[in-house]
Amino acid sequence: DPQTIREAFGRAKPNSEYSRIYAAAVARRQADQIYNLSLTRTATVSLGKGAPGVIGIGRVKTPTLAIVCRRELEIRDFVPVAYFEIVAKATVAGGEFQMRHAPRERILQRAKARDVANAANGFEGPLAARVEEKRQKPPKLHDLPSLQKLCGSRFGWSAAKTLELAQELYDGQGKKIITYPRAEVRYLPESAIDDAAKIVAGLREGQTFRTIPMPEPLHIRKGAAGSFYDKGLEGASHHAVIPNVNTISALREVWPRLSLDEKKLFDVIARAYLAALMPDFRYRQTSVTLDVGGFAFRSAGRQPIEMGWRAAFPEWTPAEEKGDEAQLLPALRNGEPAKLSHSKIEAKETRPPPRYNEGGLIEAMQNAWRFVDDEALRERLKEAKGIGTPATRAEIIGGLKRQGFLTAQGKNIVPTEAGLSLFGVLKRADPDLVDPGVTARLEYLLDDVVLGKQEMIGAIDAVCDVAQRIIGKLTESSGGGPPLLGARGGSATRPPASTMKPYAGNRTRRKVGVSKSGRRSRKSLDLGAEDSLDTTADVAVALSAVPSEGVGSKLVAAGGRSGRKSKKAPAKRSRSATDNAAPSVAHAPPSGPRSATETPLRIPFGNKAIALDLGARYRTGGWYAPPGVDLAAFGERGWL
């Protein structure tokens, strides 16, 4: 909106203050190209013999697939265990309530459960009661992942749909009623406290939010446990998603123009904001225990004292609390006698973990530290933002669906057999390929570039090291797999891509079938690769147009031949986004024929300029020293 634009220009800073953000973006782009393109080519050549398509590897995509596959295998391998709990009715002076014997070590034999039930029936003894007054703070404001999770479970929306609706509320014509939707934190800057009263007043102009009892003055919470926290925004580009202060006064006019789903999403965002400015929810927590001959029967419940922020969610009732806390207990005193009756055995069964919906999967991506076993590393990665970014996670999931590796099953998302097969092959080849923790550590390094704790070059080199090590393991792995390993639809049966047809047509205009057959187009392009792509720089330029998601026909056509010649070397790009010269790559010795007077070289990443100054040259297949070049300098550096 115009006001926001004016304020942004008023807060303009020297571009140098944003250099770290730029450096992080460059590092992320380079990391994706180095990792995704190199490992896709290596995996396709090393593992996909006989497969009809490309085995696409993505720094974020592959571990995302792994998260879903692991959960599916846990569910399939899960063996339920039957166990028993005993419930009984407790009678006291003030009324009746239910008590339960559910020990941590579950009762697995019905005979033992029957003994406990018999002992409880008619038992009378003193209650050990504990009553406490407690407070509960409101939930944090929403970022994009929390919105996607909530809307996925409540409305059954895909992550992409939630983002699409949020984007429309943000910049749709005649709307613009929320802040930037791709938020990655759940805090607001402390300067936004001044906007709170205006936003609340604007929301309460409408009928929907008018009945929510807002306090006077508003309840402002600062710091990590609150909503306004400057330190919590360090390294973040955008704050939590809230109603737009600059357009809130027009909400009454905008509201009729919103679709039903847009109204639902705005309602979620607005109520979270109002709740953040309301008092704590106060309640009385009661816990009681009755010792029945060594068997502990327990009960718990809570009674609201002051609804506080819960009043922003009128659909909430005590029955929505989990477990036995759902029941309302009568007034109880410590030591008060209670009598048990109507004891019965409840047969239960352990359950497998639930399948992910899209919102739950995005939360798992955001909290990738949960997949790390090392305790110290887990704690460190909690500070990171997981794998992927709020802006890319929904598209990554969508890409896996389009490739036929994931599919929707009701509200849930499950792997296809092709996805499970690919996961199994990659896990056997190198578990790091499908380990979300590995990607989370790399994301942590990339986040540190924004914070100034890590240099851009260091982050890129770290990705290079990981890619190089995995490439080594992949090339050691032996062969192939079933046809479903590759991307859906083999290259022999798929029609040629739109970018392939003009080029293949120009080269083989008189050849029959090239314009209609993907296989013949690829063959034509492959045969002409040496003529048209004379340098690795040309290959790199051609590959730069390939999306990091699902490298497909372009990779095979433009770079597949080169990739097959040099299995051990990542397809590394130059560090500058504008530098299209030959990339500095540690290549294996060229596999093609060489003159006896040419010497193959192994130039580490980032040393292109030095290598050229020393007389090295580069062409398809790798670096080499021409005849007559002094090799001593290369030997001193270990580049021979």
Short mmCIF file of C-alpha atoms in Angstrom, two decimals, residues 337-572:
data_model
loop_
_atom_site.label_atom_id
_atom_site.label_comp_id
_atom_site.label_asym_id
_atom_site.label_seq_id
_atom_site.Cartn_x
_atom_site.Cartn_y
_atom_site.Cartn_z
CA PRO A 337 -12.26 -39.85 51.69
CA ALA A 338 -13.29 -41.26 48.33
CA LYS A 339 -14.92 -44.55 47.37
CA LEU A 340 -14.33 -46.35 44.07
CA SER A 341 -17.01 -48.30 42.25
CA HIS A 342 -17.95 -49.58 38.79
CA SER A 343 -14.36 -50.45 37.94
CA LYS A 344 -13.82 -51.74 34.42
CA ILE A 345 -11.00 -52.76 32.12
CA GLU A 346 -10.32 -50.74 28.98
CA ALA A 347 -8.48 -52.63 26.24
CA LYS A 348 -6.16 -50.36 24.30
CA GLU A 349 -3.56 -50.73 21.60
CA THR A 350 -0.43 -48.78 20.78
CA ARG A 351 -0.77 -46.68 17.65
CA PRO A 352 1.72 -45.86 14.91
CA PRO A 353 2.76 -42.25 14.40
CA PRO A 354 0.30 -40.29 12.24
CA ARG A 355 0.96 -39.51 8.61
CA TYR A 356 1.90 -35.96 7.73
CA ASN A 357 -0.47 -33.50 6.19
CA GLU A 358 1.23 -30.73 4.22
CA GLY A 359 1.21 -28.35 7.16
CA GLY A 360 2.72 -31.00 9.42
CA LEU A 361 5.39 -31.78 6.83
CA ILE A 362 6.33 -28.12 6.61
CA GLU A 363 6.60 -28.00 10.40
CA ALA A 364 8.88 -31.07 10.25
CA MET A 365 11.03 -29.29 7.65
CA GLN A 366 11.17 -26.21 9.87
CA ASN A 367 12.19 -28.33 12.89
CA ALA A 368 14.70 -30.59 11.16
CA TRP A 369 16.77 -30.68 14.38
CA ARG A 370 14.38 -33.41 15.54
CA PHE A 371 15.99 -35.79 13.04
CA VAL A 372 19.47 -35.30 14.53
CA ASP A 373 20.69 -37.81 17.12
CA ASP A 374 23.66 -35.83 18.46
CA GLU A 375 22.29 -33.94 21.48
CA ALA A 376 24.71 -31.00 21.29
CA LEU A 377 24.05 -30.55 17.58
CA ARG A 378 20.30 -30.82 18.16
CA GLU A 379 20.42 -27.89 20.56
CA ARG A 380 22.48 -25.82 18.14
CA LEU A 381 20.19 -26.55 15.20
CA LYS A 382 17.13 -25.49 17.19
CA GLU A 383 18.30 -21.94 16.54
CA ALA A 384 18.31 -22.55 12.79
CA LYS A 385 15.30 -22.27 10.49
CA GLY A 386 15.21 -25.90 9.37
CA ILE A 387 15.50 -26.99 5.75
CA GLY A 388 14.19 -24.82 2.95
CA THR A 389 12.62 -21.41 3.45
CA PRO A 390 9.01 -20.31 4.03
CA ALA A 391 8.91 -19.16 0.41
CA THR A 392 10.09 -22.49 -1.06
CA ARG A 393 8.73 -25.31 1.11
CA ALA A 394 5.27 -25.50 -0.46
CA GLU A 395 6.80 -25.54 -3.96
CA ILE A 396 9.24 -28.29 -2.95
CA ILE A 397 6.34 -30.47 -1.81
CA GLY A 398 4.43 -29.62 -4.98
CA GLY A 399 7.45 -30.56 -7.08
CA LEU A 400 7.70 -33.98 -5.41
CA LYS A 401 4.02 -34.51 -6.19
CA ARG A 402 4.46 -33.53 -9.82
CA GLN A 403 7.39 -35.91 -10.15
CA GLY A 404 5.26 -38.74 -8.83
CA PHE A 405 7.22 -39.31 -5.60
CA LEU A 406 4.53 -37.99 -3.22
CA THR A 407 0.75 -38.07 -3.48
CA ALA A 408 -2.23 -36.81 -1.50
CA GLN A 409 -4.30 -39.31 0.48
CA GLY A 410 -7.23 -37.38 1.90
CA LYS A 411 -5.75 -34.65 4.08
CA ASN A 412 -2.48 -36.54 4.35
CA ILE A 413 0.54 -36.78 2.09
CA VAL A 414 2.18 -40.15 1.45
CA PRO A 415 5.04 -41.45 -0.70
CA THR A 416 4.37 -43.42 -3.86
CA GLU A 417 6.11 -46.72 -4.46
CA ALA A 418 8.48 -44.85 -6.78
CA GLY A 419 9.28 -42.43 -3.96
CA LEU A 420 9.92 -45.26 -1.52
CA SER A 421 12.10 -47.03 -4.07
CA LEU A 422 14.18 -43.91 -4.69
CA PHE A 423 14.53 -43.34 -0.95
CA GLY A 424 15.75 -46.91 -0.45
CA VAL A 425 18.30 -46.72 -3.27
CA LEU A 426 19.71 -43.39 -2.08
CA LYS A 427 19.83 -44.47 1.55
CA ARG A 428 21.81 -47.57 0.64
CA ALA A 429 24.18 -45.55 -1.54
CA ASP A 430 24.84 -42.90 1.13
CA PRO A 431 22.58 -42.24 4.15
CA ASP A 432 23.66 -38.58 4.14
CA LEU A 433 21.71 -38.06 0.91
CA VAL A 434 18.43 -38.63 2.74
CA ASP A 435 19.38 -37.22 6.14
CA PRO A 436 17.50 -33.98 6.96
CA GLY A 437 20.13 -33.28 9.61
CA VAL A 438 22.85 -32.91 6.96
CA THR A 439 20.81 -30.32 5.08
CA ALA A 440 19.89 -28.62 8.36
CA ARG A 441 23.59 -28.18 9.17
CA LEU A 442 24.19 -26.65 5.74
CA GLU A 443 21.18 -24.34 6.21
CA TYR A 444 22.66 -23.31 9.56
CA LEU A 445 25.86 -22.24 7.79
CA LEU A 446 23.87 -20.29 5.19
CA ASP A 447 21.88 -18.55 7.93
CA ASP A 448 25.16 -17.61 9.60
CA VAL A 449 26.15 -15.70 6.46
CA VAL A 450 23.23 -13.33 7.08
CA LEU A 451 24.30 -12.88 10.70
CA GLY A 452 27.92 -12.21 9.73
CA LYS A 453 29.15 -15.31 11.58
CA GLN A 454 30.21 -17.08 8.38
CA GLU A 455 31.80 -15.89 5.15
CA MET A 456 29.98 -16.59 1.90
CA ILE A 457 32.97 -18.47 0.48
CA GLY A 458 33.21 -20.64 3.59
CA ALA A 459 29.56 -21.65 3.32
CA ILE A 460 29.92 -22.51 -0.37
CA ASP A 461 33.08 -24.51 0.28
CA ALA A 462 31.30 -26.46 3.03
CA VAL A 463 28.61 -27.47 0.55
CA CYS A 464 31.34 -28.41 -1.95
CA ASP A 465 32.97 -30.66 0.62
CA VAL A 466 29.70 -32.45 1.40
CA ALA A 467 28.86 -32.84 -2.30
CA GLN A 468 32.35 -34.13 -3.13
CA ARG A 469 32.21 -36.73 -0.36
CA ILE A 470 28.76 -37.96 -1.41
CA ILE A 471 29.86 -38.10 -5.06
CA GLY A 472 32.72 -40.33 -4.02
CA LYS A 473 30.33 -42.71 -2.29
CA LEU A 474 27.88 -42.71 -5.18
CA THR A 475 30.56 -43.59 -7.71
CA GLU A 476 31.62 -46.48 -5.49
CA SER A 477 28.05 -47.81 -5.39
CA SER A 478 27.13 -50.48 -7.85
CA GLY A 479 24.39 -50.33 -10.02
CA GLY A 480 21.08 -49.61 -11.32
CA GLY A 481 17.57 -50.03 -10.14
CA PRO A 482 14.07 -50.59 -11.40
CA PRO A 483 12.64 -48.22 -14.01
CA LEU A 484 10.59 -46.32 -11.44
CA LEU A 485 13.78 -44.85 -10.01
CA GLY A 486 13.79 -42.02 -12.53
CA ALA A 487 11.41 -39.13 -12.87
CA ARG A 488 7.87 -40.10 -13.86
CA GLY A 489 7.59 -40.86 -17.55
CA GLY A 490 10.70 -42.24 -19.24
CA SER A 491 12.68 -40.16 -21.67
CA ALA A 492 11.87 -42.61 -24.43
CA THR A 493 8.12 -42.06 -24.10
CA ARG A 494 7.94 -38.40 -23.04
CA PRO A 495 7.44 -35.80 -25.78
CA PRO A 496 10.41 -33.49 -26.32
CA ALA A 497 10.59 -30.39 -24.13
CA SER A 498 9.71 -27.05 -25.73
CA THR A 499 13.32 -25.90 -25.46
CA MET A 500 14.61 -29.06 -27.17
CA LYS A 501 12.47 -28.98 -30.32
CA PRO A 502 13.79 -25.78 -32.00
CA TYR A 503 17.43 -26.69 -31.45
CA ALA A 504 17.02 -30.31 -32.47
CA GLY A 505 14.96 -29.20 -35.46
CA ASN A 506 17.64 -26.79 -36.67
CA ARG A 507 20.30 -29.48 -36.50
CA THR A 508 18.33 -32.34 -37.99
CA ARG A 509 15.53 -30.69 -39.93
CA ARG A 510 15.52 -33.43 -42.55
CA LYS A 511 15.55 -36.31 -40.09
CA VAL A 512 12.18 -38.00 -39.57
CA GLY A 513 10.58 -38.10 -36.13
CA VAL A 514 12.91 -35.78 -34.24
CA SER A 515 10.22 -33.17 -33.56
CA LYS A 516 7.81 -35.79 -32.18
CA SER A 517 10.06 -38.11 -30.18
CA GLY A 518 11.75 -37.15 -26.92
CA ARG A 519 14.23 -39.98 -27.37
CA ARG A 520 15.25 -38.89 -30.88
CA SER A 521 15.47 -35.23 -29.84
CA ARG A 522 17.78 -36.19 -27.01
CA LYS A 523 19.90 -38.33 -29.28
CA SER A 524 20.21 -35.49 -31.76
CA LEU A 525 21.14 -33.03 -29.05
CA ASP A 526 23.58 -35.44 -27.47
CA LEU A 527 25.36 -36.10 -30.75
CA GLY A 528 25.72 -32.37 -31.28
CA ALA A 529 26.82 -31.58 -27.76
CA GLU A 530 30.53 -31.60 -28.51
CA ASP A 531 30.06 -29.23 -31.43
CA SER A 532 27.66 -26.79 -29.80
CA LEU A 533 28.97 -26.84 -26.23
CA ASP A 534 32.67 -26.55 -26.75
CA THR A 535 33.52 -25.39 -23.25
CA THR A 536 32.36 -26.27 -19.76
CA ALA A 537 31.39 -22.63 -19.43
CA ASP A 538 28.78 -23.25 -22.16
CA VAL A 539 27.56 -26.32 -20.30
CA ALA A 540 27.31 -24.32 -17.08
CA VAL A 541 25.31 -21.60 -18.83
CA ALA A 542 22.96 -24.21 -20.31
CA LEU A 543 22.51 -25.87 -16.93
CA SER A 544 21.89 -22.59 -15.15
CA ALA A 545 18.45 -22.46 -16.76
CA VAL A 546 17.49 -25.80 -15.24
CA PRO A 547 15.38 -25.42 -12.08
CA SER A 548 17.04 -26.75 -8.93
CA GLU A 549 13.78 -28.70 -8.49
CA GLY A 550 13.76 -31.84 -10.56
CA VAL A 551 16.52 -31.53 -13.10
CA GLY A 552 15.02 -33.07 -16.21
CA SER A 553 15.35 -33.12 -19.95
CA LYS A 554 17.57 -30.03 -20.17
CA LEU A 555 20.13 -31.67 -17.94
CA VAL A 556 20.23 -34.78 -20.08
CA ALA A 557 20.30 -32.81 -23.32
CA ALA A 558 22.78 -30.10 -22.40
CA GLY A 559 24.93 -31.63 -19.75
CA GLY A 560 24.30 -35.34 -19.59
CA ARG A 561 27.18 -36.20 -21.90
CA SER A 562 29.62 -34.05 -20.00
CA GLY A 563 28.31 -35.40 -16.73
CA ARG A 564 28.95 -38.97 -17.79
CA LYS A 565 32.54 -38.18 -18.65
CA SER A 566 33.39 -36.71 -15.27
CA LYS A 567 31.65 -38.61 -12.52
CA LYS A 568 33.68 -37.45 -9.58
CA ALA A 569 33.54 -33.71 -10.04
CA PRO A 570 30.71 -31.42 -8.89
CA ALA A 571 29.36 -29.14 -11.59
CA LYS A 572 30.43 -26.04 -9.68
#
